[in-house]
Coordinates of C-alpha atoms and ligand atoms in Angstrom, one line a residue:
M29 CA -13.2 -26.2 -4.5
P30 CA -12.7 -22.3 -4.1
L31 CA -9.3 -20.4 -4.9
P32 CA -7.5 -19.8 -1.8
V33 CA -7.5 -16.0 -0.2
L34 CA -4.7 -15.0 1.8
N35 CA -5.7 -12.0 3.5
V36 CA -3.1 -9.2 5.2
G37 CA -5.1 -7.7 7.9
S38 CA -5.9 -5.4 11.0
L39 CA -7.4 -6.9 13.7
N40 CA -9.0 -4.7 16.6
L41 CA -10.9 -4.9 19.5
D42 CA -14.0 -2.4 19.2
H43 CA -15.7 -0.3 21.4
I44 CA -19.0 0.8 20.1
F45 CA -21.2 4.1 21.4
R46 CA -24.5 4.8 19.9
L47 CA -25.2 8.7 20.0
E48 CA -27.6 11.0 19.2
H49 CA -25.0 12.4 16.7
F50 CA -21.3 12.4 16.9
V51 CA -19.4 14.0 19.6
R52 CA -18.6 17.7 18.5
P53 CA -14.8 19.5 19.4
G54 CA -15.0 20.8 23.1
E55 CA -18.2 18.6 23.8
T56 CA -18.6 16.0 26.1
L57 CA -21.7 13.8 25.1
A58 CA -23.5 10.8 27.1
A59 CA -23.7 7.3 25.4
R60 CA -27.2 5.8 24.7
D61 CA -25.4 2.2 24.8
Y62 CA -22.2 0.7 24.7
A63 CA -20.9 -2.5 23.3
H64 CA -17.5 -4.3 22.7
S65 CA -17.1 -6.5 20.0
P66 CA -14.9 -8.3 17.4
G67 CA -13.6 -6.2 14.6
G68 CA -10.8 -4.9 12.4
K69 CA -11.0 -4.5 8.7
G70 CA -9.0 -7.2 7.8
L71 CA -10.7 -9.6 10.5
N72 CA -14.3 -8.6 9.4
Q73 CA -13.0 -9.4 5.5
S74 CA -11.9 -12.7 6.8
L75 CA -14.6 -13.5 8.5
A76 CA -17.0 -12.7 5.5
L77 CA -14.8 -14.6 3.5
A78 CA -15.1 -17.5 5.3
R79 CA -18.8 -17.2 6.5
A80 CA -19.5 -17.2 2.3
G81 CA -17.6 -20.3 2.0
G82 CA -14.4 -19.0 0.8
R83 CA -10.8 -20.3 1.7
V84 CA -8.9 -17.9 3.8
F85 CA -5.7 -17.2 5.2
H86 CA -5.3 -14.7 8.1
A87 CA -2.1 -12.8 8.2
G88 CA -1.8 -10.4 11.3
A89 CA -0.7 -9.3 14.6
I90 CA -2.6 -9.0 18.0
G91 CA -1.4 -8.8 21.4
P92 CA -1.8 -11.0 24.9
D93 CA -5.6 -9.2 24.6
G94 CA -6.7 -10.6 21.5
A95 CA -6.9 -14.1 21.8
S96 CA -10.8 -13.8 21.6
L97 CA -10.4 -12.4 18.3
K98 CA -8.2 -15.5 17.2
V99 CA -10.7 -18.0 18.4
L100 CA -13.1 -16.0 16.4
L101 CA -11.5 -16.7 13.3
Q102 CA -10.9 -19.9 13.4
D103 CA -14.3 -21.2 14.8
A104 CA -15.2 -19.3 11.5
G105 CA -13.1 -21.7 9.3
V106 CA -10.3 -19.3 8.9
D107 CA -6.6 -20.7 8.8
T108 CA -4.8 -18.4 11.2
R109 CA -1.0 -20.1 11.1
Y110 CA -0.1 -16.5 10.0
L111 CA -1.3 -14.5 12.8
E112 CA 1.6 -13.2 15.3
E113 CA 0.8 -13.1 19.0
G114 CA 2.9 -10.5 20.3
A115 CA 3.7 -8.0 23.2
A116 CA 2.2 -5.3 21.5
A117 CA -1.5 -4.5 22.7
T118 CA -3.8 -5.5 20.4
G119 CA -5.5 -2.7 17.4
Q120 CA -8.2 -0.8 19.0
A121 CA -11.6 1.1 17.5
V122 CA -13.9 3.6 19.0
I123 CA -17.0 3.8 17.0
Q124 CA -19.5 6.5 17.1
V125 CA -22.9 5.3 15.8
D126 CA -25.5 7.9 15.5
D127 CA -29.1 7.7 14.8
G128 CA -29.1 7.3 11.1
G129 CA -26.8 4.3 11.5
E130 CA -23.6 6.2 10.0
N131 CA -20.3 5.7 11.9
A132 CA -17.2 7.5 13.0
I133 CA -14.0 5.3 14.1
L134 CA -11.1 6.3 15.8
L135 CA -8.2 3.9 15.6
Y136 CA -5.2 2.4 17.6
G137 CA -3.1 0.4 14.9
G138 CA -1.2 -1.3 18.3
A139 CA 0.1 -4.7 17.0
N140 CA -1.6 -4.1 13.6
H141 CA 1.7 -2.1 13.0
T142 CA 4.2 -4.3 13.9
L143 CA 3.8 -7.0 10.8
T144 CA 7.7 -8.1 9.5
P145 CA 8.3 -9.1 5.8
E146 CA 10.1 -12.4 7.6
Q147 CA 6.3 -13.3 8.9
L148 CA 5.0 -13.4 5.3
E149 CA 7.9 -15.4 4.0
A150 CA 6.5 -18.8 4.6
A151 CA 2.9 -17.6 3.3
W152 CA 4.5 -16.3 0.1
L153 CA 5.7 -19.9 -0.6
A154 CA 3.2 -22.0 0.4
L155 CA 0.2 -20.0 -1.6
P156 CA -0.5 -21.6 -5.1
E157 CA 0.1 -19.6 -7.8
D158 CA -3.5 -18.7 -9.2
A159 CA -4.4 -17.8 -5.1
Y160 CA -5.7 -14.1 -4.3
V161 CA -4.1 -11.6 -1.7
L162 CA -6.4 -9.3 -0.1
T163 CA -5.2 -6.3 1.9
Q164 CA -6.5 -2.7 3.1
N165 CA -5.0 0.0 4.8
E166 CA -5.0 -0.8 8.7
T167 CA -1.5 -2.4 9.2
N168 CA 2.0 -1.7 8.3
L169 CA 3.4 -3.1 5.5
T170 CA 0.6 -2.1 2.6
E171 CA 3.0 -1.2 -0.3
H172 CA 5.2 -4.5 0.5
V173 CA 2.3 -6.7 0.3
I174 CA 1.1 -5.6 -2.6
H175 CA 4.6 -5.2 -4.2
E176 CA 5.7 -8.7 -3.2
A177 CA 2.1 -10.2 -4.2
R178 CA 2.4 -8.9 -7.5
R179 CA 5.8 -9.9 -8.0
R180 CA 5.2 -13.6 -7.2
G181 CA 2.2 -13.6 -10.0
F182 CA -0.5 -13.9 -7.2
R183 CA -4.2 -12.1 -8.2
V184 CA -3.8 -8.6 -6.1
V185 CA -7.1 -7.4 -4.3
W186 CA -6.5 -4.0 -2.5
N187 CA -9.3 -2.3 -0.4
P188 CA -7.4 1.1 0.5
A189 CA -9.1 1.7 4.1
P190 CA -9.0 3.6 6.0
I191 CA -7.6 5.9 3.4
T192 CA -4.2 8.0 3.9
D193 CA -2.1 10.1 1.6
A194 CA 0.7 7.2 1.4
C195 CA -2.3 4.9 -0.5
R196 CA -1.4 7.4 -3.5
Q197 CA 1.8 6.7 -3.8
I198 CA 1.1 2.6 -4.3
P199 CA 1.0 2.2 -8.1
L200 CA -2.2 0.6 -9.4
T201 CA -0.5 -0.9 -11.8
S202 CA 0.6 -3.9 -9.5
V203 CA -3.5 -4.1 -8.3
D204 CA -5.9 -6.4 -9.9
Y205 CA -9.1 -5.7 -8.5
L206 CA -9.4 -2.4 -6.2
I207 CA -12.7 -1.8 -4.4
V208 CA -13.3 1.3 -3.0
N209 CA -16.2 3.8 -1.4
E210 CA -16.6 7.4 -2.6
V211 CA -14.0 8.5 0.2
E212 CA -11.6 6.5 -0.8
A213 CA -11.7 7.0 -4.6
T214 CA -11.7 10.8 -3.7
G215 CA -8.3 10.2 -1.8
L216 CA -6.9 8.0 -4.7
C217 CA -8.4 9.9 -7.5
G218 CA -7.1 13.6 -5.5
F219 CA -9.9 15.1 -6.3
D220 CA -13.9 14.9 -5.5
A221 CA -16.4 14.0 -8.6
E222 CA -19.1 12.0 -9.6
P223 CA -18.7 8.5 -9.1
D224 CA -18.6 7.7 -12.9
A225 CA -15.9 10.3 -13.4
M226 CA -13.7 8.6 -10.5
L227 CA -14.5 5.7 -11.5
S228 CA -12.7 6.1 -15.2
V229 CA -9.8 7.8 -13.8
L230 CA -8.9 5.3 -11.5
H231 CA -9.4 2.7 -14.4
S232 CA -7.9 4.8 -16.9
R233 CA -4.5 4.8 -14.6
A234 CA -3.9 1.4 -14.8
P235 CA -5.7 -0.8 -17.4
Q236 CA -5.6 -4.2 -16.0
L237 CA -7.5 -2.9 -12.9
Q238 CA -11.1 -3.9 -12.3
V239 CA -12.3 -0.8 -9.8
V240 CA -15.5 -1.7 -8.1
M241 CA -16.8 0.9 -6.1
T242 CA -19.4 0.6 -3.4
L243 CA -22.0 3.6 -3.3
G244 CA -24.0 2.9 -0.1
A245 CA -27.5 2.8 -0.9
R246 CA -26.7 3.5 -4.3
G247 CA -25.3 0.0 -5.1
V248 CA -22.3 -0.2 -6.8
I249 CA -20.4 0.2 -10.0
T250 CA -17.8 -1.3 -11.8
D251 CA -15.5 -0.9 -14.6
G252 CA -12.3 -2.8 -16.2
P253 CA -11.4 -5.9 -17.9
D254 CA -13.9 -8.0 -16.4
G255 CA -16.7 -6.0 -17.8
A256 CA -18.5 -2.7 -16.8
Y257 CA -21.7 -2.8 -14.8
Q258 CA -24.2 -0.8 -12.3
L259 CA -26.2 -2.7 -9.7
P260 CA -28.5 -1.0 -7.3
A261 CA -28.3 -1.8 -3.4
A262 CA -30.2 -4.9 -2.4
P263 CA -33.7 -3.6 -0.2
V264 CA -33.1 -2.9 3.1
E265 CA -35.8 -2.2 5.5
H266 CA -34.1 -0.6 8.2
V267 CA -30.8 0.8 8.8
V268 CA -29.2 -0.2 11.9
D269 CA -25.4 0.5 11.7
T270 CA -23.4 0.8 8.4
T271 CA -20.6 -0.3 10.4
A272 CA -18.3 -3.4 8.3
A273 CA -20.5 -3.1 5.5
G274 CA -17.8 -2.7 3.2
D275 CA -16.0 -5.3 5.0
T276 CA -19.1 -8.0 4.3
F277 CA -19.1 -6.7 0.4
I278 CA -15.7 -7.2 0.1
G279 CA -15.5 -10.9 1.7
Y280 CA -18.5 -12.1 0.1
F281 CA -17.5 -10.2 -3.4
L282 CA -14.2 -12.6 -3.0
A283 CA -15.3 -15.6 -1.9
A284 CA -17.4 -15.3 -5.3
M285 CA -14.8 -14.6 -7.6
A286 CA -12.4 -17.3 -5.6
S287 CA -15.0 -19.9 -6.3
G288 CA -15.2 -19.0 -10.2
R289 CA -18.7 -17.1 -9.8
S290 CA -19.1 -14.3 -12.9
L291 CA -18.1 -10.5 -11.7
A292 CA -21.9 -9.6 -12.0
D293 CA -22.7 -12.5 -10.0
S294 CA -20.1 -11.9 -7.4
L295 CA -21.5 -8.1 -7.0
K296 CA -24.9 -9.7 -6.4
Q297 CA -24.3 -11.9 -3.5
A298 CA -22.0 -9.3 -2.3
T299 CA -24.5 -6.3 -2.2
A300 CA -27.3 -8.8 -0.8
A301 CA -24.8 -9.3 1.8
A302 CA -23.8 -5.8 2.6
A303 CA -27.7 -5.1 3.0
W304 CA -28.0 -7.9 5.9
C305 CA -25.2 -6.4 7.5
V306 CA -26.6 -2.7 7.7
Q307 CA -29.6 -4.1 9.2
Q308 CA -27.5 -5.8 12.2
A309 CA -25.3 -3.7 15.1
G310 CA -21.6 -4.1 15.5
A311 CA -19.2 -5.1 13.0
A312 CA -18.0 -8.6 13.2
P313 CA -21.4 -9.6 14.4
S314 CA -23.0 -8.5 11.7
I315 CA -21.7 -10.5 9.1
P316 CA -24.1 -13.1 8.0
L317 CA -23.5 -16.7 7.1
R318 CA -24.8 -17.8 3.6
E319 CA -27.3 -19.8 5.3
Q320 CA -28.7 -16.2 6.5
L321 CA -28.7 -14.8 3.0
V322 CA -30.8 -17.6 1.3
R323 CA -34.5 -16.5 1.3
Ligands
LIG14 O1 -14.8 -1.1 8.7 C1 -15.2 -1.3 9.9 C2 -13.9 -1.6 10.9 O2 -13.2 -0.5 11.0 C3 -14.3 -1.9 12.5 O3 -14.3 -2.9 12.8 C4 -13.1 -1.0 12.8 O4 -11.9 -2.0 14.2 C5 -12.3 -0.5 12.0 O5 -11.1 -1.2 11.5

């Protein structure tokens, strides 16, 4: 039985526009296509965890317009007992996807910024001591969640996305697994450098920290107490949309770790899932089921 994961994370309604290029200042641009779908880094990561076979509890908040997000999580097997339904509107994301499959995202936090420490109290008390606690940076309380999870002895996994200046104030000594892309690594380091250099700077700031850095088409590198590896990306025929590729990676990685797989094995699973994700459109709809990865 895999160890449980409590994910304190965002839930968004995504509005996705496909365009020739990202809109420039002062420009009005007609989109080629529009779709709406479930999203939010937190929701995507919970969904990926569940689809990978993990045991996941999602704590977060939605408004009256977010009922479909809760149903989606529940249908995937995510436990939503710590998901609050309040008066504030559900988080929204306006996502531009260009012809190369790259994205640019505009966020409205809404209900994601209404979490309270009291809401999490029951979850802390119910979790077994070997549980993982995962969070991102798309809700309020990020620092509180990391601090409390560490204080209570859980394994702390942090994906500081989207990166903000406030992330640099959070002590990495409270985190066990830090999962970043190059932009997030640059933000945390305070300077831009080659991935290897940023990896060792982050690792040197906290000896207990396993840093996992995703490099898109160049794969993933990691360093920390569980070992140092470099893994190529899994083959991709055609990139359709990179949205939620990082979230898919994190969910699959953590599901594998929580079921006792090695770090190297977990990274391999995660890169295969992320490669599948970038070949489909949308956020949540592009997260594979385990069966879809078995060739
Ligand atoms: O990581 C992708 C997600 O970022 C989207 O689903 C969007 O909601 C934003 O949170």
